[in-house]
CSV table of C-alpha atoms and ligand atoms in Angstrom, one decimal:
chain,number,residue,atom,x,y,z
A,21,MET,CA,94.0,165.8,-62.2
A,22,LEU,CA,96.8,164.6,-63.6
A,23,ILE,CA,98.7,167.5,-65.5
A,24,ARG,CA,99.9,166.1,-69.0
A,25,SER,CA,100.8,169.5,-70.7
A,26,VAL,CA,101.7,172.9,-69.9
A,27,ASP,CA,102.4,176.0,-72.3
A,28,LEU,CA,102.4,179.4,-71.8
A,29,PRO,CA,101.0,180.4,-75.7
A,30,TYR,CA,99.9,183.7,-75.0
A,31,VAL,CA,101.2,187.1,-72.9
A,32,CYS,CA,99.5,190.0,-73.0
A,33,GLY,CA,100.8,193.2,-72.5
A,34,VAL,CA,99.0,197.1,-71.8
A,35,LYS,CA,98.7,197.2,-75.5
A,36,SER,CA,98.1,193.8,-76.5
A,37,VAL,CA,95.1,192.4,-77.8
A,38,LEU,CA,93.5,190.1,-75.6
A,39,PRO,CA,93.4,186.2,-77.3
A,40,LYS,CA,90.4,184.3,-78.0
A,41,THR,CA,91.5,180.9,-76.3
A,42,GLY,CA,88.2,179.0,-77.5
A,43,LYS,CA,88.8,177.6,-73.9
A,44,PRO,CA,87.4,177.4,-70.6
A,45,GLU,CA,89.8,180.2,-68.4
A,46,PHE,CA,90.3,180.2,-64.9
A,47,VAL,CA,91.5,183.6,-64.2
A,48,LEU,CA,93.4,184.3,-60.3
A,49,ALA,CA,93.1,187.5,-59.2
A,50,GLY,CA,94.5,189.0,-55.7
A,51,ARG,CA,96.8,191.5,-54.7
A,52,SER,CA,100.7,192.0,-55.2
A,53,ASN,CA,102.8,189.3,-53.5
A,54,VAL,CA,99.7,187.2,-52.2
A,55,GLY,CA,101.1,183.9,-54.0
A,56,LYS,CA,99.3,184.1,-57.8
A,57,SER,CA,102.2,182.9,-59.7
A,58,SER,CA,103.5,180.4,-56.9
A,59,PHE,CA,99.6,179.1,-56.9
A,60,VAL,CA,100.5,178.3,-60.5
A,61,ASN,CA,103.7,176.7,-59.8
A,62,ALA,CA,102.2,174.2,-57.5
A,63,LEU,CA,99.5,173.5,-59.4
A,64,LEU,CA,101.9,172.9,-62.5
A,65,GLN,CA,104.2,171.0,-60.7
A,66,ARG,CA,106.9,173.2,-61.9
A,67,LYS,CA,109.7,175.1,-60.0
A,68,SER,CA,109.6,178.1,-61.6
A,69,PHE,CA,107.5,177.9,-64.5
A,70,ALA,CA,105.3,181.2,-63.6
A,71,ARG,CA,108.2,183.7,-62.4
A,72,THR,CA,107.7,184.8,-58.5
A,73,SER,CA,109.7,187.3,-56.3
A,74,SER,CA,109.5,188.1,-52.6
A,75,THR,CA,109.4,191.6,-54.3
A,76,PRO,CA,105.6,192.6,-54.9
A,77,GLY,CA,104.8,193.5,-59.1
A,78,LYS,CA,106.4,191.1,-60.2
A,79,THR,CA,103.7,189.4,-62.8
A,80,ARG,CA,103.5,192.7,-65.3
A,81,THR,CA,101.7,190.5,-67.8
A,82,ILE,CA,98.7,188.7,-68.2
A,83,ASN,CA,99.8,185.2,-68.6
A,84,PHE,CA,97.7,182.2,-70.2
A,85,TYR,CA,99.0,178.9,-68.9
A,86,ALA,CA,97.4,176.0,-71.1
A,87,VAL,CA,96.7,173.0,-69.2
A,88,ASN,CA,96.3,169.5,-71.1
A,89,ASP,CA,95.1,171.4,-73.8
A,90,ALA,CA,91.8,171.4,-72.0
A,91,PHE,CA,92.0,174.7,-69.7
A,92,PHE,CA,93.8,177.7,-69.3
A,93,LEU,CA,95.0,179.4,-65.8
A,94,VAL,CA,95.3,183.0,-66.4
A,95,ASP,CA,98.0,184.6,-63.6
A,96,LEU,CA,97.4,188.4,-63.7
A,97,PRO,CA,99.1,191.0,-62.3
A,98,GLY,CA,98.4,191.6,-58.7
A,99,TYR,CA,96.5,194.8,-57.6
A,100,GLY,CA,97.4,197.6,-54.6
A,101,TYR,CA,101.1,197.8,-56.1
A,102,ALA,CA,102.2,200.7,-58.0
A,103,LYS,CA,105.8,200.7,-58.3
A,104,THR,CA,105.8,202.4,-61.9
A,105,GLY,CA,103.6,205.0,-60.7
A,106,PRO,CA,99.5,205.6,-60.9
A,107,VAL,CA,99.5,206.6,-64.7
A,108,GLU,CA,100.9,203.0,-65.4
A,109,GLN,CA,98.9,201.3,-62.8
A,110,GLU,CA,95.6,202.8,-64.5
A,111,LYS,CA,96.2,201.6,-67.2
A,112,TRP,CA,96.9,198.1,-66.1
A,113,ASP,CA,93.8,198.0,-63.8
A,114,ARG,CA,92.3,199.2,-67.2
A,115,LEU,CA,93.3,196.2,-68.9
A,116,ILE,CA,92.4,194.1,-65.8
A,117,ARG,CA,89.1,195.3,-65.5
A,118,ARG,CA,88.7,195.1,-69.6
A,119,TYR,CA,89.5,191.3,-69.4
A,120,LEU,CA,87.5,190.5,-66.6
A,121,SER,CA,84.2,192.4,-68.1
A,122,GLU,CA,84.9,191.7,-71.7
A,123,GLY,CA,86.7,187.8,-71.5
A,124,GLU,CA,84.5,185.5,-73.2
A,125,ASP,CA,86.2,182.3,-72.2
A,126,ILE,CA,86.5,183.2,-68.6
A,127,GLU,CA,84.9,180.2,-66.9
A,128,GLU,CA,85.8,181.2,-63.0
A,129,VAL,CA,87.9,184.1,-61.6
A,130,ILE,CA,89.4,183.1,-58.4
A,131,LEU,CA,90.6,185.5,-56.0
A,132,LEU,CA,93.4,184.6,-53.6
A,133,LEU,CA,93.6,185.8,-50.0
A,134,ASP,CA,96.8,185.8,-47.6
A,135,SER,CA,96.0,183.5,-44.6
A,136,ARG,CA,97.9,186.1,-42.6
A,137,ARG,CA,96.3,189.2,-43.6
A,138,VAL,CA,92.7,190.5,-42.8
A,139,PRO,CA,91.4,191.3,-46.8
A,140,ASN,CA,91.9,195.3,-47.2
A,141,GLU,CA,89.2,197.7,-48.7
A,142,MET,CA,90.6,196.5,-52.4
A,143,ASP,CA,89.9,192.9,-52.0
A,144,LEU,CA,86.9,193.4,-50.7
A,145,GLN,CA,86.0,195.5,-54.0
A,146,MET,CA,87.3,192.8,-55.7
A,147,PHE,CA,85.2,190.3,-54.2
A,148,GLN,CA,82.3,192.5,-54.7
A,149,TRP,CA,83.2,193.3,-58.4
A,150,ILE,CA,83.4,189.7,-59.3
A,151,LEU,CA,80.2,188.8,-57.8
A,152,ALA,CA,78.2,192.1,-59.6
A,153,ALA,CA,80.3,190.7,-63.2
A,154,THR,CA,79.4,187.0,-62.8
A,155,GLY,CA,76.8,186.7,-60.4
A,156,TYR,CA,78.4,184.3,-58.3
A,157,GLU,CA,81.1,184.7,-55.6
A,158,PRO,CA,84.3,183.8,-56.3
A,159,ILE,CA,86.2,180.9,-55.2
A,160,VAL,CA,88.5,181.8,-53.0
A,161,ILE,CA,91.7,180.4,-52.4
A,162,ILE,CA,93.5,181.4,-49.0
A,163,THR,CA,97.1,181.4,-49.4
A,164,LYS,CA,100.7,180.8,-47.3
A,165,MET,CA,99.0,178.2,-45.0
A,166,ASP,CA,101.9,177.1,-44.2
A,167,LYS,CA,102.9,180.7,-42.3
A,168,LEU,CA,100.3,179.7,-39.4
A,169,LYS,CA,100.0,177.4,-37.2
A,170,ARG,CA,97.7,174.8,-37.0
A,171,SER,CA,96.0,175.7,-34.5
A,172,GLN,CA,95.0,179.3,-35.9
A,173,HIS,CA,93.7,177.9,-39.2
A,174,ALA,CA,89.9,177.7,-38.5
A,175,LYS,CA,90.2,181.2,-37.3
A,176,ALA,CA,92.1,182.4,-39.8
A,177,ILE,CA,89.9,181.2,-42.3
A,178,LYS,CA,86.6,182.1,-40.1
A,179,GLU,CA,88.2,185.6,-40.0
A,180,ILE,CA,88.1,186.2,-43.8
A,181,ARG,CA,84.6,184.8,-44.7
A,182,GLU,CA,83.1,187.7,-42.3
A,183,LYS,CA,85.5,190.6,-43.6
A,184,LEU,CA,84.3,189.5,-46.6
A,185,GLY,CA,80.7,189.1,-46.0
A,186,ALA,CA,80.6,185.7,-47.8
A,187,SER,CA,78.4,183.5,-47.4
A,188,LYS,CA,78.5,180.0,-46.0
A,189,ASP,CA,78.6,178.9,-49.7
A,190,CYS,CA,81.2,180.2,-50.7
A,191,MET,CA,84.1,178.0,-51.8
A,192,MET,CA,87.4,178.6,-49.7
A,193,ILE,CA,90.2,176.4,-50.4
A,194,PRO,CA,93.2,176.5,-48.0
A,195,PHE,CA,96.0,176.3,-49.9
A,196,SER,CA,100.2,176.4,-49.4
A,197,ALA,CA,102.3,176.7,-51.9
A,198,GLU,CA,105.2,175.0,-49.6
A,199,THR,CA,103.5,172.1,-48.6
A,200,LYS,CA,100.7,171.8,-52.1
A,201,SER,CA,98.0,171.0,-49.4
A,202,GLY,CA,94.9,172.2,-51.2
A,203,ARG,CA,96.4,171.4,-54.5
A,204,GLU,CA,94.1,167.9,-55.2
A,205,GLU,CA,91.3,169.8,-53.9
A,206,PHE,CA,91.0,172.7,-56.3
A,207,LEU,CA,92.5,170.8,-59.1
A,208,GLU,CA,89.2,167.8,-58.5
A,209,LEU,CA,86.9,171.2,-58.6
A,210,VAL,CA,88.3,172.9,-61.9
A,211,ASP,CA,87.8,168.9,-63.2
A,212,LYS,CA,84.3,168.8,-61.8
A,213,ILE,CA,83.7,172.3,-63.2
A,214,LEU,CA,85.2,170.9,-67.0
A,215,ARG,CA,82.8,167.7,-66.9
A,216,GLU,CA,79.9,169.9,-66.2
A,217,ASN,CA,80.3,172.0,-69.0
A,218,SER,CA,81.2,169.2,-71.3
B,321,GTP,N1,105.4,179.9,-47.2
B,321,GTP,C1,105.0,180.6,-48.2
B,321,GTP,N2,105.1,181.3,-49.4
B,321,GTP,C2,104.8,181.5,-50.9
B,321,GTP,C3,103.5,180.6,-50.9
B,321,GTP,N3,102.7,181.2,-52.0
B,321,GTP,C4,103.9,182.3,-52.3
B,321,GTP,N4,105.0,182.6,-51.4
B,321,GTP,C5,106.0,183.4,-51.6
B,321,GTP,O1,105.2,184.6,-51.5
B,321,GTP,C6,106.0,185.6,-52.3
B,321,GTP,C7,105.3,186.1,-53.7
B,321,GTP,O2,104.6,184.9,-54.4
B,321,GTP,P1,104.0,185.3,-56.1
B,321,GTP,O3,103.6,183.6,-56.3
B,321,GTP,O4,105.3,185.9,-56.8
B,321,GTP,O5,102.9,186.5,-55.4
B,321,GTP,P2,101.9,187.0,-56.8
B,321,GTP,O6,100.9,187.3,-56.2
B,321,GTP,O7,102.4,186.2,-58.1
B,321,GTP,O8,102.7,188.6,-56.8
B,321,GTP,P3,103.1,189.9,-58.2
B,321,GTP,O9,103.2,188.9,-59.1
B,321,GTP,O10,103.6,190.8,-57.6
B,321,GTP,O11,101.3,190.1,-58.4
B,321,GTP,C8,107.1,184.6,-53.1
B,321,GTP,O12,108.2,185.3,-52.2
B,321,GTP,C9,106.8,183.2,-52.6
B,321,GTP,O13,107.7,182.8,-52.6
B,321,GTP,C10,103.2,179.7,-50.0
B,321,GTP,O14,101.9,179.1,-50.2
B,321,GTP,N5,103.8,179.4,-48.4
B,322,MG,MG1,103.0,186.8,-60.0
């Protein structure tokens, strides 16, 4: 897929009314610092269109990136990081849950997991929650693959799959924002989903 245009027409805070985009939305969920915003930049071939940081908790709004006027990538704040304290975190969790359960144009929820980490309780909950809410296992993006040696790749993916209790059909795409590996595979998948819907 060629990226012809990108735009950021909607940015939502806790008090915002969620937009009705009328286009398929591919939502990026995952722990703080897993690489969601870097994933957006790598897909869109922009260095820092989505703001990233080595400190967790960078993204504090729901950002709707319009791509080719055809679909949206939705960058969520990460879970599992409460710099702002439990009250603020709870507001956020509520907004994210509201969006995920009520968002009328959500096409796919994509769960990002760090290749170097065993999924934790929140990751497992998110996986199960997406499965329950949509009836499907999420597409899983395994990030930061460049940080592993080649020889460790297969084992890391197998361990994540086992820990999640994912079926053999659950799609897992190894990805690196550094090398861009996995980028084409993901974009082709988006293309296929969009074609199936048209
Ligand atoms: N080596 C490497 N570093 C990565 C990769 N993806 C992200 N990072 C780094 O990981 C850190 C966090 O990346 P972000 O994209 O900001 O993570 P996020 O999931 O959006 O984090 P929040 O907004 O806090 O939820 C940054 O320092 C990125 O440069 C990757 O594929 N490889
Ligand atoms: Mg982010």
